[in-house]
Amino acid sequence: TDAEVNTRKKTFIEVQTERSEQAERTVLIKCPPKLNEKKLLQYLSSHGNIKSHFFFENHDIHALIEFSEKDSIASLQDAIGAPSAAEHHVVPFKSRLFTFTLKNPVSQAAEETPVRLSPQCHIPVKDLIQKLCHADSISSQMYLLLNEYQLTDENIKLRFLACSLVRDFARAYFPDSTVKPFGSSVNTFGKLGCDVDMFLDFRDIQKHATKMKKGPFKMEYQMKRLPSERLATQKILSVIGDCLDNFGPGCVNVQKILNARCPLVKFSHQPTGFQCDLSVSNSIAIKSSELLYIYGCLDSRVRALVFSVRCWARVHGLTNSVPGTWITNFSLTMMVIFFLQKRSPPIIPTLDQLKELADEKDKHVIGGYDCSFVSDLSKIKPTENTETLDVLLGDFFEYFGNFDFRRNSINLRKGKEVNKPESSPLYIWNPFEQDLNVSKNVNQPQLEKFVAMARESAWILQKEDKTQRIINKEPWGLANLLIPFGKSNPSKMKNRMKGIGSETIKSLLDSLKLNNANSLQKAVGK
């Protein structure tokens, strides 16, 4: 029942289905800079009841309008005209993106009131540091950071809308297809401003197959046959990519990357402001999103610690937005989850424990890999661990600052250190594809830099005199860790770097130069 669903935590699939359905009843409207909100809503309401709406700024002011009924959109579309094609010829594709202007701007201008804008990006780190200094404990600092960085309800609606708009294109060719977000947009670990990973799914087609069991005939579609699934994926993405490029309102910088391990189309979706990556259904990636969703929902400390550690890593140049030999955010998230599995008592269960709780409908084997785990959160026993985030943050740095990376690997299935199966500097088992290392890209200097920074951070947290720092108006706790080391006192850092190979010091310096070069390049290249 609905009431039952509301009291318990929703499953991943329930949330996704609800959000996708919501997105289908939604339109996006570009508004004039001065706007009478009441009149706009009044006008739109003549086409049907508005369930929710918000405004945001992205070059122009936009309104996201969610109707109660899908039919309201058709009614609204009937009342909308094509743009007057005086200086431009238009592609006559009718989407759910509209532009509203005032017919008589001067007379209407007097009634305008500024609308409340919903923020779609997080505050800069330096502003965050200021805010953190006013908190009363490291724990509240971490929740503060989480609140500033996590995706808002409005931002999630916008992400599902972007997918729904791409789906409208895909359906021109494949009427049964859906486009769904996966990864950070849905796994509860996304931060404001992160890309939208979306995939094209034809799964619904297989559902019809079961209906044909009765009767003497076997009936099936005639479909074009190709030598490999990969080739089919490449052809489909190539055509949809061209389609977005040629006809998609607001789709710019479309790049087809069809020879990648996972073929994809990258594009900027200007109306929502998102950078999007479109690929074809990858069931294992969806199971990973669901697994992280479960861990994120089980205990509020999980997300607070992950967001803080990732922000810390970014500040110190341990992670980077361009791919390379850096640790990725996904690897860091895995490390935090592993650390929380190892507490005594554990804060979250291992993947094997989640698998034991799985019932029949949770059983999934994908490409020979067992991806089964419980989907109903209420079946998972809450932890008895009451450690504060103040303790956990310090212990996280302590734990990985002294982890035997040479010998051991990180295994979330077992929740314990396992001998490394091969010699990559950092080995984190892919939770489902058991023969893959999530962090295969990380090299030795980058790992050593991570260890050095973790040690330094553990040391700072142990040694600092919070009261004194507050009196002196100096950043303390988490705020103190978000200032690049060496800025405040370079000599201290050098002493504790003893015993770390000179090769690493050199690579540290190189990566600092690289970071500066990168920021220079960004400044010059933009």
PDB file of C-alpha atoms in Angstrom, residues 225-355:
ATOM      1  CA  ARG A 225      20.794  -9.108 -37.240  1.00  0.00           C
ATOM      2  CA  LEU A 226      24.352  -7.973 -36.552  1.00  0.00           C
ATOM      3  CA  PRO A 227      27.501  -9.987 -35.762  1.00  0.00           C
ATOM      4  CA  SER A 228      27.863  -8.545 -32.229  1.00  0.00           C
ATOM      5  CA  GLU A 229      25.967  -6.705 -29.534  1.00  0.00           C
ATOM      6  CA  ARG A 230      28.749  -4.111 -29.501  1.00  0.00           C
ATOM      7  CA  LEU A 231      28.146  -3.282 -33.164  1.00  0.00           C
ATOM      8  CA  ALA A 232      24.412  -2.897 -32.523  1.00  0.00           C
ATOM      9  CA  THR A 233      25.190  -0.554 -29.603  1.00  0.00           C
ATOM     10  CA  GLN A 234      27.547   1.523 -31.765  1.00  0.00           C
ATOM     11  CA  LYS A 235      25.016   1.842 -34.595  1.00  0.00           C
ATOM     12  CA  ILE A 236      22.164   2.816 -32.282  1.00  0.00           C
ATOM     13  CA  LEU A 237      24.246   5.397 -30.388  1.00  0.00           C
ATOM     14  CA  SER A 238      25.629   6.807 -33.620  1.00  0.00           C
ATOM     15  CA  VAL A 239      22.139   7.507 -34.961  1.00  0.00           C
ATOM     16  CA  ILE A 240      20.748   8.868 -31.664  1.00  0.00           C
ATOM     17  CA  GLY A 241      23.897  11.026 -31.355  1.00  0.00           C
ATOM     18  CA  ASP A 242      23.336  12.483 -34.841  1.00  0.00           C
ATOM     19  CA  CYS A 243      19.715  13.008 -33.972  1.00  0.00           C
ATOM     20  CA  LEU A 244      20.536  15.012 -30.818  1.00  0.00           C
ATOM     21  CA  ASP A 245      23.191  16.929 -32.734  1.00  0.00           C
ATOM     22  CA  ASN A 246      20.943  17.823 -35.662  1.00  0.00           C
ATOM     23  CA  PHE A 247      17.530  18.185 -34.099  1.00  0.00           C
ATOM     24  CA  GLY A 248      17.875  18.389 -30.300  1.00  0.00           C
ATOM     25  CA  PRO A 249      16.963  21.813 -28.923  1.00  0.00           C
ATOM     26  CA  GLY A 250      19.792  22.903 -26.629  1.00  0.00           C
ATOM     27  CA  CYS A 251      21.994  19.845 -27.298  1.00  0.00           C
ATOM     28  CA  VAL A 252      25.469  21.160 -28.122  1.00  0.00           C
ATOM     29  CA  ASN A 253      29.034  19.796 -28.307  1.00  0.00           C
ATOM     30  CA  VAL A 254      27.829  16.326 -29.233  1.00  0.00           C
ATOM     31  CA  GLN A 255      30.769  13.889 -29.297  1.00  0.00           C
ATOM     32  CA  LYS A 256      30.403  10.264 -30.313  1.00  0.00           C
ATOM     33  CA  ILE A 257      32.958   8.062 -28.551  1.00  0.00           C
ATOM     34  CA  LEU A 258      32.008   4.741 -30.070  1.00  0.00           C
ATOM     35  CA  ASN A 259      35.301   2.863 -29.748  1.00  0.00           C
ATOM     36  CA  ALA A 260      35.532   3.135 -25.957  1.00  0.00           C
ATOM     37  CA  ARG A 261      35.234  -0.002 -23.797  1.00  0.00           C
ATOM     38  CA  CYS A 262      31.712   1.236 -23.189  1.00  0.00           C
ATOM     39  CA  PRO A 263      30.615   3.201 -26.304  1.00  0.00           C
ATOM     40  CA  LEU A 264      28.962   6.529 -25.440  1.00  0.00           C
ATOM     41  CA  VAL A 265      27.711   9.881 -26.701  1.00  0.00           C
ATOM     42  CA  LYS A 266      28.755  12.974 -24.718  1.00  0.00           C
ATOM     43  CA  PHE A 267      26.823  16.225 -25.034  1.00  0.00           C
ATOM     44  CA  SER A 268      25.958  19.410 -23.191  1.00  0.00           C
ATOM     45  CA  HIS A 269      22.291  19.907 -22.489  1.00  0.00           C
ATOM     46  CA  GLN A 270      22.014  23.696 -22.313  1.00  0.00           C
ATOM     47  CA  PRO A 271      18.446  24.057 -21.003  1.00  0.00           C
ATOM     48  CA  THR A 272      19.201  22.055 -17.837  1.00  0.00           C
ATOM     49  CA  GLY A 273      22.893  23.006 -17.760  1.00  0.00           C
ATOM     50  CA  PHE A 274      24.096  19.391 -17.484  1.00  0.00           C
ATOM     51  CA  GLN A 275      26.991  17.648 -19.142  1.00  0.00           C
ATOM     52  CA  CYS A 276      25.515  14.283 -20.209  1.00  0.00           C
ATOM     53  CA  ASP A 277      26.960  10.866 -21.103  1.00  0.00           C
ATOM     54  CA  LEU A 278      24.595   8.538 -22.933  1.00  0.00           C
ATOM     55  CA  SER A 279      25.385   4.830 -23.253  1.00  0.00           C
ATOM     56  CA  VAL A 280      23.348   1.674 -23.877  1.00  0.00           C
ATOM     57  CA  SER A 281      22.004  -0.318 -20.921  1.00  0.00           C
ATOM     58  CA  ASN A 282      24.661  -1.715 -18.610  1.00  0.00           C
ATOM     59  CA  SER A 283      22.956  -3.902 -16.002  1.00  0.00           C
ATOM     60  CA  ILE A 284      26.023  -4.177 -13.776  1.00  0.00           C
ATOM     61  CA  ALA A 285      26.400  -0.385 -13.591  1.00  0.00           C
ATOM     62  CA  ILE A 286      22.786  -0.177 -12.437  1.00  0.00           C
ATOM     63  CA  LYS A 287      23.367  -2.824  -9.763  1.00  0.00           C
ATOM     64  CA  SER A 288      26.360  -0.777  -8.535  1.00  0.00           C
ATOM     65  CA  SER A 289      24.159   2.327  -8.349  1.00  0.00           C
ATOM     66  CA  GLU A 290      21.597   0.367  -6.340  1.00  0.00           C
ATOM     67  CA  LEU A 291      24.211  -1.066  -3.981  1.00  0.00           C
ATOM     68  CA  LEU A 292      25.549   2.415  -3.202  1.00  0.00           C
ATOM     69  CA  TYR A 293      21.972   3.660  -2.785  1.00  0.00           C
ATOM     70  CA  ILE A 294      21.440   0.981  -0.119  1.00  0.00           C
ATOM     71  CA  TYR A 295      24.652   1.865   1.735  1.00  0.00           C
ATOM     72  CA  GLY A 296      23.785   5.579   1.501  1.00  0.00           C
ATOM     73  CA  CYS A 297      20.310   5.003   2.995  1.00  0.00           C
ATOM     74  CA  LEU A 298      21.343   2.643   5.806  1.00  0.00           C
ATOM     75  CA  ASP A 299      23.184   5.127   8.016  1.00  0.00           C
ATOM     76  CA  SER A 300      23.567   8.898   7.712  1.00  0.00           C
ATOM     77  CA  ARG A 301      27.264   8.676   8.646  1.00  0.00           C
ATOM     78  CA  VAL A 302      28.069   6.886   5.364  1.00  0.00           C
ATOM     79  CA  ARG A 303      27.276   9.822   3.088  1.00  0.00           C
ATOM     80  CA  ALA A 304      28.654  12.418   5.503  1.00  0.00           C
ATOM     81  CA  LEU A 305      32.031  10.636   5.591  1.00  0.00           C
ATOM     82  CA  VAL A 306      32.126   9.991   1.829  1.00  0.00           C
ATOM     83  CA  PHE A 307      31.355  13.628   0.931  1.00  0.00           C
ATOM     84  CA  SER A 308      33.955  14.951   3.393  1.00  0.00           C
ATOM     85  CA  VAL A 309      36.689  12.574   2.219  1.00  0.00           C
ATOM     86  CA  ARG A 310      36.003  13.358  -1.443  1.00  0.00           C
ATOM     87  CA  CYS A 311      36.035  17.115  -0.824  1.00  0.00           C
ATOM     88  CA  TRP A 312      39.316  16.696   1.094  1.00  0.00           C
ATOM     89  CA  ALA A 313      40.822  14.646  -1.749  1.00  0.00           C
ATOM     90  CA  ARG A 314      39.829  17.234  -4.332  1.00  0.00           C
ATOM     91  CA  VAL A 315      41.359  20.116  -2.383  1.00  0.00           C
ATOM     92  CA  HIS A 316      44.685  18.288  -2.132  1.00  0.00           C
ATOM     93  CA  GLY A 317      44.779  17.312  -5.807  1.00  0.00           C
ATOM     94  CA  LEU A 318      44.330  13.586  -5.064  1.00  0.00           C
ATOM     95  CA  THR A 319      41.346  13.446  -7.428  1.00  0.00           C
ATOM     96  CA  ASN A 320      40.905  15.262 -10.694  1.00  0.00           C
ATOM     97  CA  SER A 321      38.083  15.918 -13.126  1.00  0.00           C
ATOM     98  CA  VAL A 322      40.176  14.614 -16.031  1.00  0.00           C
ATOM     99  CA  PRO A 323      40.897  10.863 -16.197  1.00  0.00           C
ATOM    100  CA  GLY A 324      44.475   9.820 -15.383  1.00  0.00           C
ATOM    101  CA  THR A 325      46.483   8.030 -12.707  1.00  0.00           C
ATOM    102  CA  TRP A 326      44.548   9.753  -9.894  1.00  0.00           C
ATOM    103  CA  ILE A 327      42.264   7.963  -7.479  1.00  0.00           C
ATOM    104  CA  THR A 328      38.650   8.305  -8.656  1.00  0.00           C
ATOM    105  CA  ASN A 329      35.702   9.377  -6.509  1.00  0.00           C
ATOM    106  CA  PHE A 330      34.242   5.896  -6.992  1.00  0.00           C
ATOM    107  CA  SER A 331      37.411   4.319  -5.525  1.00  0.00           C
ATOM    108  CA  LEU A 332      37.319   6.722  -2.560  1.00  0.00           C
ATOM    109  CA  THR A 333      33.673   5.850  -1.946  1.00  0.00           C
ATOM    110  CA  MET A 334      34.586   2.146  -1.952  1.00  0.00           C
ATOM    111  CA  MET A 335      37.389   2.828   0.546  1.00  0.00           C
ATOM    112  CA  VAL A 336      35.021   4.651   2.911  1.00  0.00           C
ATOM    113  CA  ILE A 337      32.434   1.849   2.677  1.00  0.00           C
ATOM    114  CA  PHE A 338      35.132  -0.745   3.353  1.00  0.00           C
ATOM    115  CA  PHE A 339      36.379   1.244   6.377  1.00  0.00           C
ATOM    116  CA  LEU A 340      32.832   1.388   7.791  1.00  0.00           C
ATOM    117  CA  GLN A 341      32.373  -2.371   7.276  1.00  0.00           C
ATOM    118  CA  LYS A 342      35.503  -2.926   9.376  1.00  0.00           C
ATOM    119  CA  ARG A 343      34.382  -0.952  12.444  1.00  0.00           C
ATOM    120  CA  SER A 344      33.553  -2.817  15.587  1.00  0.00           C
ATOM    121  CA  PRO A 345      30.631  -3.350  15.551  1.00  0.00           C
ATOM    122  CA  PRO A 346      30.312  -2.806  11.776  1.00  0.00           C
ATOM    123  CA  ILE A 347      28.368   0.299  10.687  1.00  0.00           C
ATOM    124  CA  ILE A 348      27.246  -1.303   7.416  1.00  0.00           C
ATOM    125  CA  PRO A 349      27.046  -4.946   6.283  1.00  0.00           C
ATOM    126  CA  THR A 350      29.356  -6.606   3.752  1.00  0.00           C
ATOM    127  CA  LEU A 351      28.067  -7.404   0.278  1.00  0.00           C
ATOM    128  CA  ASP A 352      28.061 -11.136   1.147  1.00  0.00           C
ATOM    129  CA  GLN A 353      25.763 -10.380   4.104  1.00  0.00           C
ATOM    130  CA  LEU A 354      23.431  -8.391   1.831  1.00  0.00           C
ATOM    131  CA  LYS A 355      23.448 -11.338  -0.570  1.00  0.00           C
TER     132      LYS A 355
END
